[in-house]
Short mmCIF file of C-alpha atoms in Angstrom, two decimals:
data_model
loop_
_atom_site.label_atom_id
_atom_site.label_comp_id
_atom_site.label_asym_id
_atom_site.label_seq_id
_atom_site.Cartn_x
_atom_site.Cartn_y
_atom_site.Cartn_z
CA MET A 183 35.59 23.48 42.39
CA MET A 184 32.37 24.87 41.00
CA ASP A 185 34.35 27.38 38.96
CA HIS A 186 36.67 24.72 37.56
CA HIS A 187 33.62 22.84 36.33
CA GLN A 188 32.19 25.95 34.77
CA LYS A 189 35.46 26.90 33.15
CA ASP A 190 35.89 23.47 31.58
CA GLY A 191 32.30 23.50 30.42
CA LEU A 192 32.70 26.92 28.85
CA ALA A 193 35.95 25.88 27.14
CA GLY A 194 34.15 22.83 25.76
CA ALA A 195 31.29 24.97 24.45
CA VAL A 196 33.77 27.34 22.75
CA ARG A 197 35.55 24.35 21.20
CA GLU A 198 32.29 22.86 19.89
CA ALA A 199 31.12 26.17 18.44
CA LEU A 200 34.41 26.77 16.61
CA LEU A 201 34.61 23.21 15.27
CA HIS A 202 31.17 23.69 13.77
CA ALA A 203 31.97 27.16 12.43
CA VAL A 204 35.14 26.06 10.63
CA THR A 205 33.23 23.45 8.63
CA HIS A 206 29.71 24.94 8.27
CA LEU A 207 28.14 28.29 7.44
CA GLU A 208 25.06 29.65 9.21
CA PRO A 209 21.77 28.65 7.53
CA SER A 210 20.98 32.30 6.72
CA LEU A 211 24.29 32.64 4.84
CA MET A 212 23.76 29.31 3.06
CA ALA A 213 20.40 30.65 1.91
CA ARG A 214 22.10 33.79 0.55
CA LEU A 215 24.65 31.69 -1.34
CA ASP A 216 21.82 29.62 -2.84
CA TRP A 217 20.03 32.83 -3.83
CA MET A 218 23.18 34.18 -5.51
CA TYR A 219 23.76 30.90 -7.36
CA ARG A 220 20.19 30.85 -8.72
CA GLU A 221 20.27 34.52 -9.72
CA THR A 222 23.68 34.23 -11.38
CA MET A 223 22.57 31.15 -13.27
CA SER A 224 19.43 32.87 -14.60
CA ALA A 225 21.42 35.95 -15.57
CA THR A 226 23.98 33.77 -17.37
CA GLU A 227 21.33 31.79 -19.22
CA ALA A 228 19.63 35.00 -20.29
CA LEU A 229 22.76 36.19 -22.14
CA GLY A 230 22.92 35.80 -25.92
CA PRO A 231 25.67 33.55 -27.37
CA ASP A 232 27.80 36.55 -28.42
CA ASP A 233 27.25 38.66 -25.32
CA GLY A 234 30.52 40.16 -24.10
CA LYS A 235 29.55 39.32 -20.49
CA LYS A 236 29.30 35.58 -21.15
CA ASP A 237 32.85 34.63 -20.09
CA ARG A 238 32.62 36.70 -16.92
CA TYR A 239 29.22 35.37 -15.89
CA GLU A 240 30.14 31.75 -16.61
CA ALA A 241 33.36 32.00 -14.58
CA SER A 242 31.43 33.63 -11.72
CA LEU A 243 28.86 30.85 -11.79
CA GLU A 244 31.69 28.31 -11.72
CA VAL A 245 33.03 29.96 -8.55
CA LEU A 246 29.63 29.65 -6.87
CA ALA A 247 29.33 26.01 -7.96
CA MET A 248 32.78 25.24 -6.50
CA ILE A 249 31.83 26.92 -3.23
CA ARG A 250 28.81 24.60 -2.95
CA GLU A 251 30.94 21.55 -3.69
CA ASN A 252 33.56 22.72 -1.20
CA LEU A 253 30.99 23.13 1.57
CA ALA A 254 29.68 19.61 0.92
CA ILE A 255 33.24 18.22 1.19
CA ALA A 256 33.93 20.18 4.39
CA ASP A 257 30.73 18.75 5.87
CA ALA A 258 31.59 15.20 4.81
CA THR A 259 35.28 15.19 5.79
CA GLY A 260 35.41 17.61 8.73
CA LEU A 261 38.20 19.51 6.96
CA PRO A 262 38.15 23.30 7.41
CA MET A 263 36.21 24.79 4.47
CA CYS A 264 39.13 27.21 4.00
CA GLN A 265 42.77 26.69 4.95
CA ASP A 266 42.86 30.23 6.34
CA THR A 267 41.13 29.35 9.57
CA GLY A 268 41.73 32.94 10.53
CA MET A 269 42.36 34.78 13.74
CA VAL A 270 39.62 34.35 16.34
CA VAL A 271 37.83 37.64 17.05
CA ALA A 272 35.58 37.38 20.09
CA PHE A 273 32.99 39.83 21.43
CA VAL A 274 32.38 38.84 25.05
CA GLU A 275 29.19 40.26 26.58
CA MET A 276 28.93 39.89 30.36
CA GLY A 277 25.54 40.10 32.08
CA PRO A 278 24.82 40.23 35.83
CA ASP A 279 24.20 36.44 36.04
CA VAL A 280 27.77 35.56 35.04
CA GLN A 281 29.46 33.61 37.84
CA LEU A 282 32.94 33.51 36.32
CA SER A 283 35.53 36.28 36.56
CA MET A 284 36.91 37.98 33.48
CA GLN A 285 40.15 36.14 34.02
CA GLU A 286 38.37 32.78 34.19
CA ILE A 287 36.35 33.56 31.07
CA GLY A 288 39.51 34.62 29.23
CA GLU A 289 41.27 31.39 30.21
CA ALA A 290 38.28 29.26 29.20
CA LEU A 291 38.10 31.07 25.87
CA ASP A 292 41.81 30.49 25.22
CA SER A 293 41.66 26.81 26.08
CA GLY A 294 38.49 26.33 23.99
CA ILE A 295 40.23 27.93 21.02
CA ALA A 296 43.39 25.84 21.50
CA LEU A 297 41.31 22.64 21.63
CA ALA A 298 39.39 23.56 18.47
CA VAL A 299 42.63 24.44 16.65
CA ARG A 300 44.07 21.03 17.54
CA ASP A 301 40.96 18.90 16.99
CA GLY A 302 39.71 20.74 13.89
CA PHE A 303 43.07 20.75 12.08
CA PHE A 304 43.14 24.53 11.88
CA ARG A 305 46.17 26.21 10.32
CA ASN A 306 48.62 27.87 12.69
CA SER A 307 48.13 31.39 11.42
CA VAL A 308 49.16 33.66 14.29
CA VAL A 309 52.63 35.16 14.78
CA LEU A 310 53.98 36.73 17.96
CA ASP A 311 55.28 40.04 16.67
CA PRO A 312 54.15 41.72 13.47
CA VAL A 313 57.40 43.29 12.26
CA PHE A 314 60.55 41.42 13.25
CA ASP A 315 60.67 37.67 13.94
CA ARG A 316 57.04 36.85 13.05
CA GLU A 317 57.39 33.66 15.07
CA ASN A 318 54.35 31.39 14.81
CA THR A 319 52.64 30.80 18.18
CA ARG A 320 51.55 27.33 16.93
CA THR A 321 48.28 27.62 18.86
CA ASN A 322 46.45 30.41 16.97
CA LEU A 323 46.49 32.26 20.29
CA PRO A 324 46.12 34.97 21.29
CA ALA A 325 42.62 35.74 20.04
CA VAL A 326 41.43 39.32 19.61
CA VAL A 327 38.97 39.75 22.46
CA HIS A 328 36.61 42.68 23.08
CA TRP A 329 34.70 42.94 26.38
CA PHE A 330 31.28 44.52 26.81
CA PRO A 331 28.90 44.83 29.76
CA LYS A 332 25.34 43.59 29.31
CA ASN A 333 22.27 44.64 31.32
CA SER A 334 20.72 41.22 31.82
CA GLY A 335 21.34 37.50 31.60
CA GLY A 336 24.60 35.59 31.57
CA LEU A 337 27.50 35.39 29.19
CA THR A 338 27.33 35.67 25.41
CA ILE A 339 30.46 35.09 23.35
CA ARG A 340 30.19 35.98 19.66
CA MET A 341 33.14 34.77 17.62
CA MET A 342 34.34 34.93 14.06
CA LEU A 343 37.17 33.13 12.32
CA LYS A 344 38.58 36.09 10.46
CA GLY A 345 40.63 35.23 7.41
CA PHE A 346 43.20 37.80 6.36
CA GLY A 347 42.59 37.84 2.61
CA SER A 348 39.51 39.82 3.51
CA GLU A 349 40.88 41.47 6.65
CA ASN A 350 43.64 43.08 4.55
CA CYS A 351 40.85 44.94 2.71
CA SER A 352 39.65 46.73 5.87
CA ALA A 353 39.49 50.49 5.58
CA LEU A 354 38.88 53.65 7.61
CA ALA A 355 37.84 57.10 6.44
CA MET A 356 37.44 60.19 8.61
CA LEU A 357 34.81 62.20 6.75
CA ASN A 358 33.65 65.75 7.35
CA PRO A 359 30.62 66.05 9.64
CA THR A 360 28.64 67.60 6.77
CA ALA A 361 29.49 64.76 4.35
CA GLY A 362 25.96 63.37 4.32
CA VAL A 363 24.65 60.06 3.14
CA GLU A 364 25.77 60.36 -0.51
CA THR A 365 29.43 60.83 0.47
CA VAL A 366 29.18 58.02 3.03
CA LEU A 367 27.84 55.76 0.29
CA SER A 368 30.47 56.71 -2.29
CA THR A 369 33.30 56.40 0.25
CA ILE A 370 32.25 52.87 1.18
CA LEU A 371 31.76 51.90 -2.46
CA ASP A 372 35.31 53.13 -3.23
CA MET A 373 36.61 50.90 -0.43
CA VAL A 374 34.76 47.88 -1.81
CA ARG A 375 35.90 48.69 -5.38
CA ASN A 376 39.53 48.90 -4.17
CA ALA A 377 39.17 45.52 -2.48
CA GLY A 378 37.91 44.11 -5.79
CA GLY A 379 38.60 40.40 -6.18
CA LYS A 380 41.08 40.27 -3.29
CA PRO A 381 38.77 39.44 -0.33
CA CYS A 382 37.35 36.25 -1.93
CA PRO A 383 34.01 37.59 -3.12
CA PRO A 384 31.10 37.12 -2.83
CA ILE A 385 31.42 39.19 0.32
CA VAL A 386 29.60 40.12 3.49
CA LEU A 387 30.15 43.79 4.29
CA GLY A 388 30.30 45.24 7.80
CA VAL A 389 30.15 49.02 8.19
CA GLY A 390 30.72 51.01 11.38
CA LEU A 391 29.71 54.66 11.48
CA GLY A 392 30.47 57.16 14.23
CA GLY A 393 32.40 56.90 17.47
CA THR A 394 36.13 57.48 17.06
CA ALA A 395 38.48 55.99 14.47
CA GLU A 396 39.06 52.74 16.36
CA ARG A 397 35.42 52.55 17.44
CA ALA A 398 34.16 52.78 13.84
CA LEU A 399 36.30 49.78 12.89
CA LEU A 400 35.14 47.87 15.97
CA LEU A 401 31.53 48.63 14.98
CA SER A 402 32.21 47.27 11.51
CA LYS A 403 33.19 43.94 13.15
CA LYS A 404 30.09 44.09 15.36
CA ALA A 405 28.08 44.52 12.15
CA LEU A 406 29.71 41.39 10.69
CA LEU A 407 28.65 39.46 13.79
CA ARG A 408 24.97 40.24 13.19
CA GLU A 409 22.93 37.45 11.64
CA VAL A 410 23.38 37.56 7.86
CA GLY A 411 20.39 39.24 6.28
CA SER A 412 19.15 40.87 9.50
CA VAL A 413 17.94 44.43 9.06
CA HIS A 414 18.93 47.46 11.15
CA PRO A 415 16.10 48.49 13.52
CA ASP A 416 16.45 52.18 12.56
CA PRO A 417 14.71 52.52 9.15
CA ARG A 418 17.21 55.17 7.95
CA TYR A 419 20.12 52.82 8.54
CA ALA A 420 18.14 49.90 7.16
CA ARG A 421 17.71 51.93 3.96
CA LEU A 422 21.45 52.67 3.92
CA GLU A 423 22.14 48.93 4.19
CA GLN A 424 19.85 48.26 1.24
CA GLN A 425 21.39 51.08 -0.85
CA LEU A 426 24.88 49.71 -0.19
CA PHE A 427 23.74 46.18 -1.01
CA ASP A 428 22.28 47.28 -4.35
CA SER A 429 25.18 49.59 -5.26
CA ILE A 430 27.83 46.94 -4.56
CA GLN A 431 26.14 44.61 -7.06
CA GLY A 432 26.51 47.47 -9.57
CA LEU A 433 30.31 47.35 -9.19
CA HIS A 434 30.31 44.00 -11.05
CA ILE A 435 33.22 42.58 -9.10
CA GLY A 436 31.50 39.21 -9.05
CA PRO A 437 32.39 35.90 -7.36
CA GLY A 438 36.16 35.37 -7.48
CA GLY A 439 36.47 38.87 -8.98
CA PHE A 440 35.41 37.49 -12.37
CA GLY A 441 32.86 40.23 -13.00
CA GLY A 442 29.56 38.42 -12.46
CA PRO A 443 26.25 40.17 -11.84
CA LEU A 444 26.26 39.83 -8.01
CA THR A 445 28.99 40.46 -5.41
CA ALA A 446 27.41 41.15 -1.99
CA LEU A 447 25.72 38.44 0.06
CA ALA A 448 24.71 40.87 2.80
CA VAL A 449 25.45 44.32 4.23
CA ALA A 450 25.18 45.29 7.90
CA VAL A 451 25.66 48.80 9.29
CA GLU A 452 26.14 49.73 12.95
CA TYR A 453 26.34 53.27 14.28
CA GLU A 454 27.12 55.11 17.51
CA PRO A 455 27.27 58.77 18.58
CA THR A 456 30.29 60.73 17.36
CA HIS A 457 32.00 64.13 17.71
CA ILE A 458 30.62 67.36 16.21
CA ALA A 459 33.73 67.65 14.03
CA GLY A 460 33.74 64.21 12.43
CA LEU A 461 32.09 61.24 10.74
CA PRO A 462 34.25 58.11 11.07
CA VAL A 463 33.56 55.35 8.55
CA GLY A 464 35.01 51.91 9.27
CA VAL A 465 34.69 48.98 6.89
CA SER A 466 35.37 45.29 7.46
CA ILE A 467 34.87 42.79 4.68
CA SER A 468 34.28 39.09 5.12
CA CYS A 469 34.85 36.57 2.36
CA TRP A 470 31.94 34.26 1.53
CA ALA A 471 33.37 31.91 4.18
CA ASP A 472 31.96 34.17 6.90
CA ARG A 473 32.47 31.78 9.80
CA THR A 474 30.74 32.88 12.99
CA ALA A 475 29.71 31.18 16.22
CA VAL A 476 27.77 32.14 19.35
CA VAL A 477 28.14 30.63 22.80
CA GLN A 478 25.52 31.37 25.49
CA TRP A 479 26.59 30.55 29.02
CA GLY A 480 24.44 30.89 32.13
CA GLY A 481 21.37 33.07 32.64
CA ALA A 482 18.41 33.30 30.28
CA GLN A 483 19.61 34.48 26.85
CA MET B 290 34.06 21.92 -21.04
CA ARG B 291 37.16 21.63 -18.86
CA ARG B 292 40.46 20.95 -20.52
CA GLU B 293 42.73 18.37 -18.87
CA ILE B 294 46.39 19.37 -18.76
CA ARG B 295 49.52 17.54 -17.59
CA LEU B 296 52.21 19.41 -15.69
CA PRO B 297 54.90 20.54 -16.19
CA PHE B 298 53.57 22.78 -18.94
CA ASP B 299 54.96 22.52 -22.43
CA PRO B 300 55.18 25.78 -24.41
CA GLY B 301 52.61 24.65 -26.97
CA THR B 302 50.02 24.05 -24.27
CA ILE B 303 50.68 27.43 -22.69
CA SER B 304 50.22 29.37 -25.90
CA SER B 305 46.99 27.50 -26.69
CA LEU B 306 45.31 28.60 -23.45
CA GLU B 307 43.21 31.75 -23.28
CA ALA B 308 41.84 33.86 -20.45
CA TYR B 309 38.67 32.31 -18.94
CA ASP B 310 39.54 28.78 -20.12
CA ARG B 311 38.58 26.17 -17.54
CA VAL B 312 41.34 23.67 -16.83
CA LEU B 313 41.97 20.55 -14.73
CA LEU B 314 45.66 20.25 -13.80
CA SER B 315 47.46 16.98 -13.06
CA GLY B 316 51.16 16.61 -12.23
CA THR B 317 53.47 18.48 -9.86
CA VAL B 318 53.62 22.08 -8.67
CA LEU B 319 55.72 24.01 -6.18
CA VAL B 320 53.97 25.59 -3.21
CA GLY B 321 55.16 28.84 -1.69
CA ARG B 322 53.76 32.05 -0.28
CA ASP B 323 55.06 35.30 1.27
CA GLN B 324 58.14 34.11 3.17
CA VAL B 325 59.24 31.65 0.47
CA HIS B 326 59.05 34.41 -2.14
CA GLN B 327 61.11 36.75 -0.02
CA ARG B 328 63.76 34.08 0.55
CA LEU B 329 63.94 32.93 -3.08
CA SER B 330 64.26 36.56 -4.21
CA ARG B 331 67.12 37.18 -1.78
CA LEU B 332 68.94 34.07 -2.99
CA LEU B 333 68.55 35.24 -6.60
CA GLN B 334 69.74 38.75 -5.71
CA ASP B 335 72.82 37.32 -3.98
CA GLY B 336 73.53 35.06 -6.98
CA LYS B 337 73.14 31.92 -4.85
CA ASP B 338 71.63 28.54 -5.78
CA LEU B 339 67.92 28.04 -5.19
CA PRO B 340 66.76 24.99 -3.19
CA VAL B 341 65.03 23.82 -6.39
CA PRO B 342 65.48 25.02 -9.99
CA LEU B 343 62.49 27.08 -11.17
CA GLN B 344 62.86 26.22 -14.87
CA GLY B 345 59.46 25.24 -16.28
CA GLU B 346 57.86 25.19 -12.82
CA THR B 347 54.40 26.24 -11.67
CA MET B 348 54.09 27.96 -8.28
CA TYR B 349 50.91 27.58 -6.21
CA TYR B 350 50.36 30.34 -3.61
CA MET B 351 49.09 28.36 -0.65
CA GLY B 352 49.66 27.53 3.00
CA PRO B 353 47.71 24.46 4.13
CA SER B 354 45.90 23.84 7.39
CA ALA B 355 47.02 20.89 9.53
CA THR B 356 46.95 17.41 7.99
CA PRO B 357 44.55 14.91 9.62
CA ASP B 358 46.05 11.42 10.10
CA SER B 359 43.89 9.84 7.42
CA MET B 360 44.72 12.39 4.72
CA VAL B 361 47.57 13.53 2.47
CA ILE B 362 47.11 17.22 3.29
CA GLY B 363 44.74 19.50 5.15
CA SER B 364 42.59 22.22 3.66
CA CYS B 365 44.64 23.82 0.88
CA GLY B 366 42.98 26.57 -1.17
CA PRO B 367 44.80 29.52 -2.77
CA THR B 368 45.95 32.67 -1.01
CA THR B 369 45.75 36.22 -2.40
CA SER B 370 48.21 36.52 -5.29
CA ALA B 371 48.68 40.29 -5.12
CA ARG B 372 51.05 39.98 -2.14
CA MET B 373 53.45 37.98 -4.30
CA ASP B 374 53.31 40.43 -7.24
CA ARG B 375 56.57 42.24 -6.53
CA PHE B 376 58.54 38.98 -6.58
CA VAL B 377 57.10 37.61 -9.84
CA PRO B 378 59.27 39.32 -12.51
CA ALA B 379 62.51 38.01 -10.95
CA LEU B 380 61.15 34.49 -10.45
CA MET B 381 59.89 34.33 -14.04
CA GLU B 382 63.28 35.59 -15.17
CA ALA B 383 64.69 32.56 -13.30
CA GLY B 384 62.45 30.17 -15.24
CA LEU B 385 59.09 30.04 -13.43
CA VAL B 386 56.39 29.76 -16.12
CA ALA B 387 53.08 29.75 -14.29
CA THR B 388 51.55 30.83 -11.00
CA ILE B 389 48.33 29.75 -9.29
CA GLY B 390 46.50 31.91 -6.76
CA LYS B 391 43.42 34.04 -6.30
CA GLY B 392 42.49 37.60 -7.16
CA PRO B 393 43.91 40.30 -9.44
CA ARG B 394 47.55 40.99 -10.32
CA SER B 395 49.62 44.09 -10.95
CA PRO B 396 50.42 45.47 -14.42
CA GLN B 397 54.06 44.45 -13.81
CA VAL B 398 52.99 40.81 -13.42
CA ILE B 399 50.89 40.94 -16.58
CA GLU B 400 53.86 42.37 -18.43
CA ALA B 401 56.21 39.66 -17.08
CA ILE B 402 53.76 36.95 -18.13
CA ARG B 403 53.51 38.44 -21.63
CA ARG B 404 57.26 38.82 -21.97
CA HIS B 405 58.04 35.25 -20.88
CA GLY B 406 54.99 33.61 -22.45
CA GLY B 407 53.73 32.42 -19.06
CA LEU B 408 50.37 31.97 -17.38
CA TYR B 409 48.43 33.03 -14.30
CA LEU B 410 45.83 30.52 -13.18
CA ILE B 411 43.07 31.31 -10.73
CA ALA B 412 42.11 28.73 -8.14
CA PHE B 413 38.78 28.98 -6.32
CA GLY B 414 39.20 31.13 -3.21
CA GLY B 415 38.16 29.62 0.09
CA CYS B 416 37.67 26.15 -1.42
CA GLY B 417 40.34 24.52 0.74
CA ALA B 418 38.45 21.31 1.53
CA LEU B 419 37.74 20.73 -2.16
CA TYR B 420 41.41 21.20 -3.11
CA ALA B 421 42.49 18.77 -0.35
CA THR B 422 40.74 16.03 -2.34
CA LYS B 423 42.82 16.92 -5.44
CA VAL B 424 46.23 16.41 -3.80
CA VAL B 425 47.97 13.06 -4.24
CA SER B 426 51.16 13.70 -2.25
CA GLN B 427 53.21 16.45 -0.65
CA HIS B 428 56.75 16.77 0.61
CA ILE B 429 58.76 19.64 2.00
CA LEU B 430 61.61 20.87 -0.25
CA ALA B 431 63.01 23.69 1.91
CA PHE B 432 62.35 26.18 4.72
CA GLY B 433 60.54 23.58 6.86
CA GLU B 434 60.93 25.87 9.86
CA LEU B 435 58.28 28.12 8.32
CA GLY B 436 55.58 25.55 9.14
CA PRO B 437 52.57 26.16 6.88
CA GLU B 438 54.69 28.62 4.85
CA ALA B 439 57.39 26.11 3.80
CA LEU B 440 58.45 25.47 0.19
CA VAL B 441 56.63 22.27 -0.76
CA ARG B 442 56.34 19.94 -3.75
CA LEU B 443 52.76 18.89 -4.40
CA GLU B 444 51.44 16.25 -6.72
CA ILE B 445 47.91 17.09 -7.82
CA ARG B 446 45.20 15.39 -9.85
CA ASP B 447 42.25 17.05 -11.64
CA PHE B 448 42.91 20.31 -9.84
CA PRO B 449 40.39 22.88 -11.14
CA VAL B 450 41.52 26.39 -12.17
CA ILE B 451 40.53 29.14 -14.60
CA VAL B 452 43.06 30.92 -16.79
CA GLY B 453 43.35 34.43 -15.31
CA ILE B 454 46.11 35.88 -17.52
CA ASP B 455 47.12 34.12 -20.72
CA SER B 456 50.53 34.13 -22.44
CA ARG B 457 49.56 37.14 -24.58
CA GLY B 458 48.80 39.17 -21.45
CA ASN B 459 44.99 39.03 -21.74
CA SER B 460 43.56 39.28 -18.22
CA VAL B 461 40.14 38.46 -16.81
CA PHE B 462 40.57 41.47 -14.53
CA ALA B 463 41.05 43.98 -17.38
#
């Protein structure tokens, strides 16, 4: 009985977190959007009347203004901010204080997602098989779930609603072990340049370095789940994040792809050990509607 | 600052619009995305009738989220246009004059727009809640079994877009 209670409670917490995420961005991301709006406005106002950049900057500023209006409407109406309510990607971290089994957690997660999809008027965006029938599951299930052990505390579920306009811009490169930081930088910049206006810029960039091919891409999602604007604890990787952030602005993709002065809202890099013969680089891009949610369940933190 | 335009487009209006122009659209559009484009293209290839004539029409690339009871439509912003690129020349050949979506387009689409004197309009990506307030009515025309991917007729009012490719083939993504 105890477990039934816990399961229902966890499902309810997942539902609540997703209903909030589909209509609201995290305060740190809202602050970044405000920053970009102010900066883009000053840059636009600073242009002379005949400046060739005027059209591009004004259109970019219009995109940022519409995003603000859209977020206000989503807040007021409870409508999803974007009709692509995505596929749920969940990182489940299990500490020693967790009293539920993996199966129970998985079931609670599924039912929490199904409830949010129904109550939040999500779009049914998941199909059963990728190649042949592509039959819609009508529940947005299954989610993509990754399981991790944790040394202390209870259960932490980090989720994102991953839209596919941006997910289709994901990329992997297997670099030489001697590539070095310059090649890592230029490889990632090429990936972002190729994505261009397609992933609904302004973007949040997640980069995964090391591991194996699939691990690098997983790390890039882990990076996207970090709080927007947080800095990597290793100063070398923190510098890499800053270099990427600055260089992406230099690509002049701009909001909506219109060529404005700023494109990146934030960059996060995660790394892990890798093989002597390789340097995997995984990249995941999030649109500005970078919808994330965290559920803590049981234990301290 | 924003020009108000009634749909369907008349040729004079189309040729007067230039890349980067800001526009508010009112009137009716068709809605279709990946599966609709594939099906319409197959019908054209097989020489069969389309569920709706495309002559003079505007196609909005969109698949809405679920409709709450109190509303006409759910969240309904644009999807990425590039995935529809390969279908555009044939659909414009069949009479489609304008498309609405987000993001860049292929050189083949730019060429088709120039050849037919059409338009590509850019809607604001991710702004689904905002666009829901610009929709007056919707009804399904065909392929209802596709759920959010059905072919739909939408009536819109003051629907904001920016001209992405004008009838002379000038593109904001050049």
